[in-house]
């Protein structure tokens, strides 16, 4: 059934299971400072990476619907797991009935598009959540655009919890950072480019750099997604006209406001105001 949604222009929605999408949001806001944004983190139900296809689809659809109700016409899934497991189903099964003029975009395609120019050996690696790696979304997307590139994937199930629990800089994190990098490189010694295929991982970048052998290019998604969104808005003036410009950002979390504001302020280097919402309602 078609929902009744606000029709006037609104902010651009940015969604993630938790804090990871803030790494994308901050790059998008640097590239498009004039636009308004709503960030929604489903912190109460994070991590998504170990959840089944059906659950990630259900949770992501709830978030997208809520962002539409809050006035967004365009939603970015700033989460690889949701992009891998829910994006296509939402685009094909749900958008036509919710509102065929609204759009949901993901982060995997814009990341893969740049990879052809970065790898010389044509052997790349992807670090991601168990869900993203198991979905083989990166392998399939790379095969479509660059059939000559070989992709190895490594799930890093401990990395998101380290970030969500504020342990990304702790000494204990080193063990798990090194463990998954070594496991990836052991799969294929010709890898010269590694995609951080989870929006939480840039928060582990100092440690990832420490354990990644020199000469391997590390691809972080923030700037790529921001540039791709800028290009999308340029190519779709109808959608661009439905995005408000005021330079503001409103934050929502499904967990406690204080907890989110505390952690998010550290990621964003600014104090923010957060509201709690319940996606089950
Ligand atoms: N930040 C997300 C991603 O890019 C999700 C991590 C999680 O919730 O497991 O995959």
PDB file of C-alpha atoms and ligand atoms in Angstrom:
ATOM      1  CA  UNK A   1       0.000   0.000   0.000  1.00  0.00           C
ATOM      2  CA  UNK A   2       1.271   3.502  -0.827  1.00  0.00           C
ATOM      3  CA  UNK A   3       2.313   5.406   2.306  1.00  0.00           C
ATOM      4  CA  UNK A   4       1.358   9.051   2.711  1.00  0.00           C
ATOM      5  CA  UNK A   5       4.702  10.807   2.793  1.00  0.00           C
ATOM      6  CA  UNK A   6       5.694  14.473   3.026  1.00  0.00           C
ATOM      7  CA  UNK A   7       5.953  15.830  -0.515  1.00  0.00           C
ATOM      8  CA  UNK A   8       7.908  19.047   0.099  1.00  0.00           C
ATOM      9  CA  UNK A   9      11.715  19.001  -0.382  1.00  0.00           C
ATOM     10  CA  UNK A  10      13.654  17.473   2.522  1.00  0.00           C
ATOM     11  CA  UNK A  11      17.087  16.490   3.835  1.00  0.00           C
ATOM     12  CA  UNK A  12      19.199  13.667   2.380  1.00  0.00           C
ATOM     13  CA  UNK A  13      18.983  10.568   4.581  1.00  0.00           C
ATOM     14  CA  UNK A  14      22.129   8.683   5.601  1.00  0.00           C
ATOM     15  CA  UNK A  15      21.662   5.316   7.270  1.00  0.00           C
ATOM     16  CA  UNK A  16      23.956   2.851   9.009  1.00  0.00           C
ATOM     17  CA  UNK A  17      23.576   0.092  11.587  1.00  0.00           C
ATOM     18  CA  UNK A  18      25.549   2.255  14.018  1.00  0.00           C
ATOM     19  CA  UNK A  19      28.385   4.781  14.054  1.00  0.00           C
ATOM     20  CA  UNK A  20      30.205   3.601  10.911  1.00  0.00           C
ATOM     21  CA  UNK A  21      28.099   5.664   8.536  1.00  0.00           C
ATOM     22  CA  UNK A  22      29.377   8.798  10.243  1.00  0.00           C
ATOM     23  CA  UNK A  23      32.659   8.251   8.359  1.00  0.00           C
ATOM     24  CA  UNK A  24      30.667   8.546   5.123  1.00  0.00           C
ATOM     25  CA  UNK A  25      28.455  11.378   6.361  1.00  0.00           C
ATOM     26  CA  UNK A  26      31.414  13.587   7.280  1.00  0.00           C
ATOM     27  CA  UNK A  27      32.951  13.184   3.797  1.00  0.00           C
ATOM     28  CA  UNK A  28      29.566  13.827   2.150  1.00  0.00           C
ATOM     29  CA  UNK A  29      29.124  16.987   4.206  1.00  0.00           C
ATOM     30  CA  UNK A  30      32.615  18.174   3.226  1.00  0.00           C
ATOM     31  CA  UNK A  31      31.739  17.672  -0.463  1.00  0.00           C
ATOM     32  CA  UNK A  32      28.157  18.984  -0.237  1.00  0.00           C
ATOM     33  CA  UNK A  33      28.135  21.439   2.696  1.00  0.00           C
ATOM     34  CA  UNK A  34      25.085  23.344   1.479  1.00  0.00           C
ATOM     35  CA  UNK A  35      22.644  20.417   1.789  1.00  0.00           C
ATOM     36  CA  UNK A  36      20.631  19.257   4.816  1.00  0.00           C
ATOM     37  CA  UNK A  37      21.028  15.741   6.169  1.00  0.00           C
ATOM     38  CA  UNK A  38      19.414  13.312   8.567  1.00  0.00           C
ATOM     39  CA  UNK A  39      21.658  10.601  10.005  1.00  0.00           C
ATOM     40  CA  UNK A  40      20.039   7.480  11.424  1.00  0.00           C
ATOM     41  CA  UNK A  41      22.059   4.853  13.311  1.00  0.00           C
ATOM     42  CA  UNK A  42      20.305   1.639  14.339  1.00  0.00           C
ATOM     43  CA  UNK A  43      22.713   1.293  17.269  1.00  0.00           C
ATOM     44  CA  UNK A  44      20.278  -0.731  19.370  1.00  0.00           C
ATOM     45  CA  UNK A  45      20.337  -3.537  16.787  1.00  0.00           C
ATOM     46  CA  UNK A  46      23.973  -3.219  15.573  1.00  0.00           C
ATOM     47  CA  UNK A  47      25.985  -5.034  14.428  1.00  0.00           C
ATOM     48  CA  UNK A  48      24.204  -6.133  11.258  1.00  0.00           C
ATOM     49  CA  UNK A  49      27.238  -7.967   9.866  1.00  0.00           C
ATOM     50  CA  UNK A  50      26.463 -11.336  11.415  1.00  0.00           C
ATOM     51  CA  UNK A  51      22.689 -11.186  10.818  1.00  0.00           C
ATOM     52  CA  UNK A  52      20.745 -13.118   8.163  1.00  0.00           C
ATOM     53  CA  UNK A  53      19.677 -11.693   4.813  1.00  0.00           C
ATOM     54  CA  UNK A  54      16.000 -11.491   5.875  1.00  0.00           C
ATOM     55  CA  UNK A  55      16.739  -9.596   9.087  1.00  0.00           C
ATOM     56  CA  UNK A  56      19.095  -7.063   7.466  1.00  0.00           C
ATOM     57  CA  UNK A  57      16.494  -6.505   4.744  1.00  0.00           C
ATOM     58  CA  UNK A  58      13.693  -6.034   7.299  1.00  0.00           C
ATOM     59  CA  UNK A  59      15.696  -3.654   9.522  1.00  0.00           C
ATOM     60  CA  UNK A  60      17.004  -1.628   6.575  1.00  0.00           C
ATOM     61  CA  UNK A  61      13.541  -1.308   5.050  1.00  0.00           C
ATOM     62  CA  UNK A  62      12.184  -0.030   8.383  1.00  0.00           C
ATOM     63  CA  UNK A  63      14.948   2.583   8.471  1.00  0.00           C
ATOM     64  CA  UNK A  64      14.366   3.680   4.882  1.00  0.00           C
ATOM     65  CA  UNK A  65      10.615   4.035   5.453  1.00  0.00           C
ATOM     66  CA  UNK A  66      11.265   6.119   8.559  1.00  0.00           C
ATOM     67  CA  UNK A  67      13.695   8.393   6.722  1.00  0.00           C
ATOM     68  CA  UNK A  68      11.066   8.900   4.003  1.00  0.00           C
ATOM     69  CA  UNK A  69       8.491   9.743   6.701  1.00  0.00           C
ATOM     70  CA  UNK A  70      10.965  12.260   8.120  1.00  0.00           C
ATOM     71  CA  UNK A  71      10.947  14.015   4.747  1.00  0.00           C
ATOM     72  CA  UNK A  72      13.873  12.485   2.823  1.00  0.00           C
ATOM     73  CA  UNK A  73      13.458  11.828  -0.901  1.00  0.00           C
ATOM     74  CA  UNK A  74      16.936  10.357  -1.248  1.00  0.00           C
ATOM     75  CA  UNK A  75      18.524   7.879   1.193  1.00  0.00           C
ATOM     76  CA  UNK A  76      22.128   6.676   1.176  1.00  0.00           C
ATOM     77  CA  UNK A  77      22.749   3.294   2.780  1.00  0.00           C
ATOM     78  CA  UNK A  78      26.106   4.209   4.333  1.00  0.00           C
ATOM     79  CA  UNK A  79      26.539   0.570   5.268  1.00  0.00           C
ATOM     80  CA  UNK A  80      28.054  -2.168   3.125  1.00  0.00           C
ATOM     81  CA  UNK A  81      26.096  -4.906   4.863  1.00  0.00           C
ATOM     82  CA  UNK A  82      22.772  -3.184   4.137  1.00  0.00           C
ATOM     83  CA  UNK A  83      23.938  -2.297   0.603  1.00  0.00           C
ATOM     84  CA  UNK A  84      24.903  -5.938   0.017  1.00  0.00           C
ATOM     85  CA  UNK A  85      21.844  -7.554   1.527  1.00  0.00           C
ATOM     86  CA  UNK A  86      18.957  -5.107   1.241  1.00  0.00           C
ATOM     87  CA  UNK A  87      19.547  -2.420  -1.400  1.00  0.00           C
ATOM     88  CA  UNK A  88      18.485  -4.348  -4.494  1.00  0.00           C
ATOM     89  CA  UNK A  89      15.440  -5.885  -2.813  1.00  0.00           C
ATOM     90  CA  UNK A  90      14.279  -2.472  -1.588  1.00  0.00           C
ATOM     91  CA  UNK A  91      14.816  -0.923  -5.035  1.00  0.00           C
ATOM     92  CA  UNK A  92      12.945  -3.708  -6.824  1.00  0.00           C
ATOM     93  CA  UNK A  93      10.285  -4.845  -4.325  1.00  0.00           C
ATOM     94  CA  UNK A  94       9.493  -1.836  -2.166  1.00  0.00           C
ATOM     95  CA  UNK A  95      10.226   1.505  -3.840  1.00  0.00           C
ATOM     96  CA  UNK A  96       7.606   1.047  -6.588  1.00  0.00           C
ATOM     97  CA  UNK A  97       4.855   0.784  -3.948  1.00  0.00           C
ATOM     98  CA  UNK A  98       6.274   3.156  -1.320  1.00  0.00           C
ATOM     99  CA  UNK A  99       6.964   5.935  -3.846  1.00  0.00           C
ATOM    100  CA  UNK A 100       8.556   5.294  -7.257  1.00  0.00           C
ATOM    101  CA  UNK A 101      10.088   8.798  -7.266  1.00  0.00           C
ATOM    102  CA  UNK A 102      12.172   8.326  -4.094  1.00  0.00           C
ATOM    103  CA  UNK A 103      15.639   6.813  -4.336  1.00  0.00           C
ATOM    104  CA  UNK A 104      17.891   4.617  -2.197  1.00  0.00           C
ATOM    105  CA  UNK A 105      21.595   4.363  -3.107  1.00  0.00           C
ATOM    106  CA  UNK A 106      24.355   2.181  -1.660  1.00  0.00           C
ATOM    107  CA  UNK A 107      28.122   2.315  -1.156  1.00  0.00           C
ATOM    108  CA  UNK A 108      29.393  -0.766  -2.999  1.00  0.00           C
ATOM    109  CA  UNK A 109      28.966   0.382  -6.602  1.00  0.00           C
ATOM    110  CA  UNK A 110      30.756   3.759  -6.160  1.00  0.00           C
ATOM    111  CA  UNK A 111      33.639   1.975  -4.438  1.00  0.00           C
ATOM    112  CA  UNK A 112      34.032  -0.651  -7.135  1.00  0.00           C
ATOM    113  CA  UNK A 113      33.884   1.936  -9.940  1.00  0.00           C
ATOM    114  CA  UNK A 114      37.244   3.423  -8.881  1.00  0.00           C
ATOM    115  CA  UNK A 115      39.081   0.149  -8.434  1.00  0.00           C
ATOM    116  CA  UNK A 116      40.028  -0.357 -12.107  1.00  0.00           C
ATOM    117  CA  UNK A 117      42.427   2.602 -11.972  1.00  0.00           C
ATOM    118  CA  UNK A 118      44.028   1.635  -8.672  1.00  0.00           C
ATOM    119  CA  UNK A 119      45.202  -1.950  -9.070  1.00  0.00           C
ATOM    120  CA  UNK A 120      48.196  -2.758 -11.270  1.00  0.00           C
ATOM    121  CA  UNK A 121      48.395  -6.485 -10.503  1.00  0.00           C
ATOM    122  CA  UNK A 122      44.598  -6.857 -11.049  1.00  0.00           C
ATOM    123  CA  UNK A 123      44.446  -8.755  -7.725  1.00  0.00           C
ATOM    124  CA  UNK A 124      42.476  -6.990  -4.989  1.00  0.00           C
ATOM    125  CA  UNK A 125      41.262  -7.765  -1.488  1.00  0.00           C
ATOM    126  CA  UNK A 126      38.095  -6.781   0.356  1.00  0.00           C
ATOM    127  CA  UNK A 127      37.811  -6.587   4.135  1.00  0.00           C
ATOM    128  CA  UNK A 128      34.196  -6.560   5.335  1.00  0.00           C
ATOM    129  CA  UNK A 129      31.632  -7.982   7.702  1.00  0.00           C
ATOM    130  CA  UNK A 130      30.745 -11.667   7.492  1.00  0.00           C
ATOM    131  CA  UNK A 131      27.479 -10.685   5.779  1.00  0.00           C
ATOM    132  CA  UNK A 132      29.129  -8.534   3.118  1.00  0.00           C
ATOM    133  CA  UNK A 133      31.820 -11.095   2.312  1.00  0.00           C
ATOM    134  CA  UNK A 134      29.374 -14.024   2.246  1.00  0.00           C
ATOM    135  CA  UNK A 135      27.011 -12.129  -0.067  1.00  0.00           C
ATOM    136  CA  UNK A 136      29.827 -11.933  -2.662  1.00  0.00           C
ATOM    137  CA  UNK A 137      28.462  -8.506  -3.653  1.00  0.00           C
ATOM    138  CA  UNK A 138      31.949  -7.110  -4.244  1.00  0.00           C
ATOM    139  CA  UNK A 139      32.972 -10.129  -6.325  1.00  0.00           C
ATOM    140  CA  UNK A 140      29.855  -9.796  -8.506  1.00  0.00           C
ATOM    141  CA  UNK A 141      30.099  -6.021  -8.872  1.00  0.00           C
ATOM    142  CA  UNK A 142      33.815  -6.187  -9.792  1.00  0.00           C
ATOM    143  CA  UNK A 143      33.112  -8.993 -12.288  1.00  0.00           C
ATOM    144  CA  UNK A 144      30.530  -6.766 -14.032  1.00  0.00           C
ATOM    145  CA  UNK A 145      32.831  -3.756 -14.370  1.00  0.00           C
ATOM    146  CA  UNK A 146      36.324  -5.291 -14.472  1.00  0.00           C
ATOM    147  CA  UNK A 147      36.172  -8.994 -15.403  1.00  0.00           C
ATOM    148  CA  UNK A 148      39.990  -9.227 -15.400  1.00  0.00           C
ATOM    149  CA  UNK A 149      40.300  -8.377 -11.688  1.00  0.00           C
ATOM    150  CA  UNK A 150      40.518 -11.192  -9.141  1.00  0.00           C
ATOM    151  CA  UNK A 151      38.870 -10.490  -5.759  1.00  0.00           C
ATOM    152  CA  UNK A 152      39.684 -12.151  -2.422  1.00  0.00           C
ATOM    153  CA  UNK A 153      37.445 -11.417   0.559  1.00  0.00           C
ATOM    154  CA  UNK A 154      38.101 -11.647   4.279  1.00  0.00           C
ATOM    155  CA  UNK A 155      35.460 -11.296   6.990  1.00  0.00           C
ATOM    156  CA  UNK A 156      36.588  -9.316  10.046  1.00  0.00           C
ATOM    157  CA  UNK A 157      33.868 -10.100  12.616  1.00  0.00           C
ATOM    158  CA  UNK A 158      35.674  -8.441  15.540  1.00  0.00           C
ATOM    159  CA  UNK A 159      36.283  -5.049  13.923  1.00  0.00           C
ATOM    160  CA  UNK A 160      32.773  -3.583  14.152  1.00  0.00           C
ATOM    161  CA  UNK A 161      32.365  -4.494  17.850  1.00  0.00           C
ATOM    162  CA  UNK A 162      35.771  -2.878  18.555  1.00  0.00           C
ATOM    163  CA  UNK A 163      34.524   0.370  16.973  1.00  0.00           C
ATOM    164  CA  UNK A 164      30.999   0.244  18.461  1.00  0.00           C
ATOM    165  CA  UNK A 165      32.434  -0.311  21.958  1.00  0.00           C
ATOM    166  CA  UNK A 166      34.985   2.492  21.623  1.00  0.00           C
ATOM    167  CA  UNK A 167      38.000   0.135  21.596  1.00  0.00           C
ATOM    168  CA  UNK A 168      39.377   1.053  18.156  1.00  0.00           C
ATOM    169  CA  UNK A 169      42.473   2.758  19.577  1.00  0.00           C
ATOM    170  CA  UNK A 170      43.135   0.262  22.370  1.00  0.00           C
ATOM    171  CA  UNK A 171      46.183  -2.040  22.464  1.00  0.00           C
ATOM    172  CA  UNK A 172      43.890  -5.071  22.397  1.00  0.00           C
ATOM    173  CA  UNK A 173      42.602  -4.082  18.954  1.00  0.00           C
ATOM    174  CA  UNK A 174      46.041  -4.685  17.372  1.00  0.00           C
ATOM    175  CA  UNK A 175      45.709  -8.454  17.598  1.00  0.00           C
ATOM    176  CA  UNK A 176      42.500  -8.566  15.564  1.00  0.00           C
ATOM    177  CA  UNK A 177      43.608  -5.941  13.062  1.00  0.00           C
ATOM    178  CA  UNK A 178      46.752  -7.894  12.230  1.00  0.00           C
ATOM    179  CA  UNK A 179      44.932 -11.248  12.256  1.00  0.00           C
ATOM    180  CA  UNK A 180      42.446 -10.382   9.481  1.00  0.00           C
ATOM    181  CA  UNK A 181      44.956  -8.497   7.333  1.00  0.00           C
ATOM    182  CA  UNK A 182      47.316 -11.490   7.440  1.00  0.00           C
ATOM    183  CA  UNK A 183      44.434 -13.849   6.629  1.00  0.00           C
ATOM    184  CA  UNK A 184      43.465 -11.765   3.582  1.00  0.00           C
ATOM    185  CA  UNK A 185      46.991 -11.490   2.211  1.00  0.00           C
ATOM    186  CA  UNK A 186      47.567 -15.223   2.746  1.00  0.00           C
ATOM    187  CA  UNK A 187      44.778 -15.884   0.227  1.00  0.00           C
ATOM    188  CA  UNK A 188      46.601 -14.179  -2.639  1.00  0.00           C
ATOM    189  CA  UNK A 189      50.132 -12.806  -2.491  1.00  0.00           C
ATOM    190  CA  UNK A 190      49.597 -10.605  -5.572  1.00  0.00           C
ATOM    191  CA  UNK A 191      47.002  -8.328  -3.884  1.00  0.00           C
ATOM    192  CA  UNK A 192      48.075  -4.686  -4.339  1.00  0.00           C
ATOM    193  CA  UNK A 193      44.811  -2.917  -3.402  1.00  0.00           C
ATOM    194  CA  UNK A 194      42.570  -3.499  -0.388  1.00  0.00           C
ATOM    195  CA  UNK A 195      39.032  -2.116  -0.047  1.00  0.00           C
ATOM    196  CA  UNK A 196      37.819  -1.322   3.455  1.00  0.00           C
ATOM    197  CA  UNK A 197      34.358  -2.664   2.690  1.00  0.00           C
ATOM    198  CA  UNK A 198      32.698  -1.587   5.910  1.00  0.00           C
ATOM    199  CA  UNK A 199      32.005   1.982   6.916  1.00  0.00           C
ATOM    200  CA  UNK A 200      33.198   1.329  10.481  1.00  0.00           C
ATOM    201  CA  UNK A 201      36.727   0.425   9.376  1.00  0.00           C
ATOM    202  CA  UNK A 202      38.139   3.941   8.725  1.00  0.00           C
ATOM    203  CA  UNK A 203      38.068   4.338  12.508  1.00  0.00           C
ATOM    204  CA  UNK A 204      40.686   1.567  12.664  1.00  0.00           C
ATOM    205  CA  UNK A 205      42.805   3.167   9.916  1.00  0.00           C
ATOM    206  CA  UNK A 206      45.891   4.021  12.027  1.00  0.00           C
ATOM    207  CA  UNK A 207      46.178   0.381  13.051  1.00  0.00           C
ATOM    208  CA  UNK A 208      45.249  -0.954   9.600  1.00  0.00           C
ATOM    209  CA  UNK A 209      48.076   1.165   8.120  1.00  0.00           C
ATOM    210  CA  UNK A 210      50.474  -0.228  10.702  1.00  0.00           C
ATOM    211  CA  UNK A 211      49.833  -3.859   9.714  1.00  0.00           C
ATOM    212  CA  UNK A 212      49.255  -3.478   5.962  1.00  0.00           C
ATOM    213  CA  UNK A 213      52.533  -4.102   4.065  1.00  0.00           C
ATOM    214  CA  UNK A 214      53.957  -1.064   2.291  1.00  0.00           C
ATOM    215  CA  UNK A 215      52.986  -0.752  -1.359  1.00  0.00           C
ATOM    216  CA  UNK A 216      49.410  -1.927  -0.852  1.00  0.00           C
ATOM    217  CA  UNK A 217      46.819   0.771  -1.551  1.00  0.00           C
ATOM    218  CA  UNK A 218      44.095   1.019   1.098  1.00  0.00           C
ATOM    219  CA  UNK A 219      40.747   2.186  -0.306  1.00  0.00           C
ATOM    220  CA  UNK A 220      38.487   3.931   2.179  1.00  0.00           C
ATOM    221  CA  UNK A 221      34.968   4.705   0.944  1.00  0.00           C
ATOM    222  CA  UNK A 222      34.056   8.142   2.321  1.00  0.00           C
ATOM    223  CA  UNK A 223      35.415  10.351  -0.459  1.00  0.00           C
ATOM    224  CA  UNK A 224      34.352   7.952  -3.216  1.00  0.00           C
ATOM    225  CA  UNK A 225      30.765   7.858  -1.990  1.00  0.00           C
ATOM    226  CA  UNK A 226      30.713  11.642  -1.516  1.00  0.00           C
ATOM    227  CA  UNK A 227      31.988  12.260  -5.069  1.00  0.00           C
ATOM    228  CA  UNK A 228      29.540   9.767  -6.488  1.00  0.00           C
ATOM    229  CA  UNK A 229      26.625  11.449  -4.680  1.00  0.00           C
ATOM    230  CA  UNK A 230      27.734  14.858  -5.944  1.00  0.00           C
ATOM    231  CA  UNK A 231      27.794  13.462  -9.466  1.00  0.00           C
ATOM    232  CA  UNK A 232      24.390  11.806  -8.969  1.00  0.00           C
ATOM    233  CA  UNK A 233      22.793  15.099  -7.912  1.00  0.00           C
ATOM    234  CA  UNK A 234      24.380  16.844 -10.904  1.00  0.00           C
ATOM    235  CA  UNK A 235      22.930  14.221 -13.252  1.00  0.00           C
ATOM    236  CA  UNK A 236      19.487  14.220 -11.584  1.00  0.00           C
ATOM    237  CA  UNK A 237      18.334  17.845 -11.263  1.00  0.00           C
ATOM    238  CA  UNK A 238      14.808  16.659 -10.417  1.00  0.00           C
ATOM    239  CA  UNK A 239      16.117  14.894  -7.312  1.00  0.00           C
ATOM    240  CA  UNK A 240      18.508  17.751  -6.554  1.00  0.00           C
ATOM    241  CA  UNK A 241      15.518  20.115  -6.448  1.00  0.00           C
ATOM    242  CA  UNK A 242      13.900  17.870  -3.834  1.00  0.00           C
ATOM    243  CA  UNK A 243      16.880  18.178  -1.428  1.00  0.00           C
ATOM    244  CA  UNK A 244      16.826  21.157   0.932  1.00  0.00           C
ATOM    245  CA  UNK A 245      19.826  23.387   1.459  1.00  0.00           C
ATOM    246  CA  UNK A 246      20.505  24.798   4.889  1.00  0.00           C
ATOM    247  CA  UNK A 247      23.765  23.085   5.841  1.00  0.00           C
ATOM    248  CA  UNK A 248      22.198  21.309   8.811  1.00  0.00           C
ATOM    249  CA  UNK A 249      22.244  17.745  10.099  1.00  0.00           C
ATOM    250  CA  UNK A 250      19.818  16.049  12.475  1.00  0.00           C
ATOM    251  CA  UNK A 251      20.871  12.839  14.194  1.00  0.00           C
ATOM    252  CA  UNK A 252      18.678   9.928  15.240  1.00  0.00           C
ATOM    253  CA  UNK A 253      19.604   6.722  17.006  1.00  0.00           C
ATOM    254  CA  UNK A 254      17.629   3.695  18.139  1.00  0.00           C
ATOM    255  CA  UNK A 255      19.820   3.536  21.304  1.00  0.00           C
ATOM    256  CA  UNK A 256      20.168   6.116  24.067  1.00  0.00           C
ATOM    257  CA  UNK A 257      20.718   9.725  22.984  1.00  0.00           C
ATOM    258  CA  UNK A 258      23.539  10.288  25.508  1.00  0.00           C
ATOM    259  CA  UNK A 259      25.470   7.221  24.414  1.00  0.00           C
ATOM    260  CA  UNK A 260      25.233   8.194  20.745  1.00  0.00           C
ATOM    261  CA  UNK A 261      26.089  11.856  21.339  1.00  0.00           C
ATOM    262  CA  UNK A 262      29.159  10.886  23.402  1.00  0.00           C
ATOM    263  CA  UNK A 263      30.619   8.498  20.829  1.00  0.00           C
ATOM    264  CA  UNK A 264      29.544  10.403  17.735  1.00  0.00           C
ATOM    265  CA  UNK A 265      30.999  13.708  18.931  1.00  0.00           C
ATOM    266  CA  UNK A 266      34.390  12.032  19.122  1.00  0.00           C
ATOM    267  CA  UNK A 267      34.058  10.790  15.522  1.00  0.00           C
ATOM    268  CA  UNK A 268      32.809  14.109  14.196  1.00  0.00           C
ATOM    269  CA  UNK A 269      34.826  16.517  16.356  1.00  0.00           C
ATOM    270  CA  UNK A 270      31.714  18.518  17.128  1.00  0.00           C
ATOM    271  CA  UNK A 271      28.930  18.469  19.668  1.00  0.00           C
ATOM    272  CA  UNK A 272      25.686  17.215  18.216  1.00  0.00           C
ATOM    273  CA  UNK A 273      22.040  16.977  19.198  1.00  0.00           C
ATOM    274  CA  UNK A 274      20.496  13.545  18.947  1.00  0.00           C
ATOM    275  CA  UNK A 275      16.947  12.178  19.222  1.00  0.00           C
ATOM    276  CA  UNK A 276      15.952   8.607  19.914  1.00  0.00           C
ATOM    277  CA  UNK A 277      13.468   6.777  17.725  1.00  0.00           C
ATOM    278  CA  UNK A 278      12.023   3.283  17.681  1.00  0.00           C
ATOM    279  CA  UNK A 279      12.026   1.538  14.310  1.00  0.00           C
ATOM    280  CA  UNK A 280       9.659  -1.216  15.483  1.00  0.00           C
ATOM    281  CA  UNK A 281       6.722   1.156  15.918  1.00  0.00           C
TER     282      UNK A 281
HETATM  283  N1  LIG B   1      29.064  -0.258   8.914  1.00  0.00           N
HETATM  284  C1  LIG B   1      28.433  -1.363   8.359  1.00  0.00           C
HETATM  285  C2  LIG B   1      29.023  -1.833   7.054  1.00  0.00           C
HETATM  286  O1  LIG B   1      29.492  -0.993   6.330  1.00  0.00           O
HETATM  287  C3  LIG B   1      27.810  -2.388   9.215  1.00  0.00           C
HETATM  288  C4  LIG B   1      28.574  -3.048  10.249  1.00  0.00           C
HETATM  289  C5  LIG B   1      27.712  -3.923  11.102  1.00  0.00           C
HETATM  290  O2  LIG B   1      26.685  -3.466  11.589  1.00  0.00           O
HETATM  291  O3  LIG B   1      28.084  -5.097  11.260  1.00  0.00           O
HETATM  292  O4  LIG B   1      28.987  -2.983   6.716  1.00  0.00           O
END
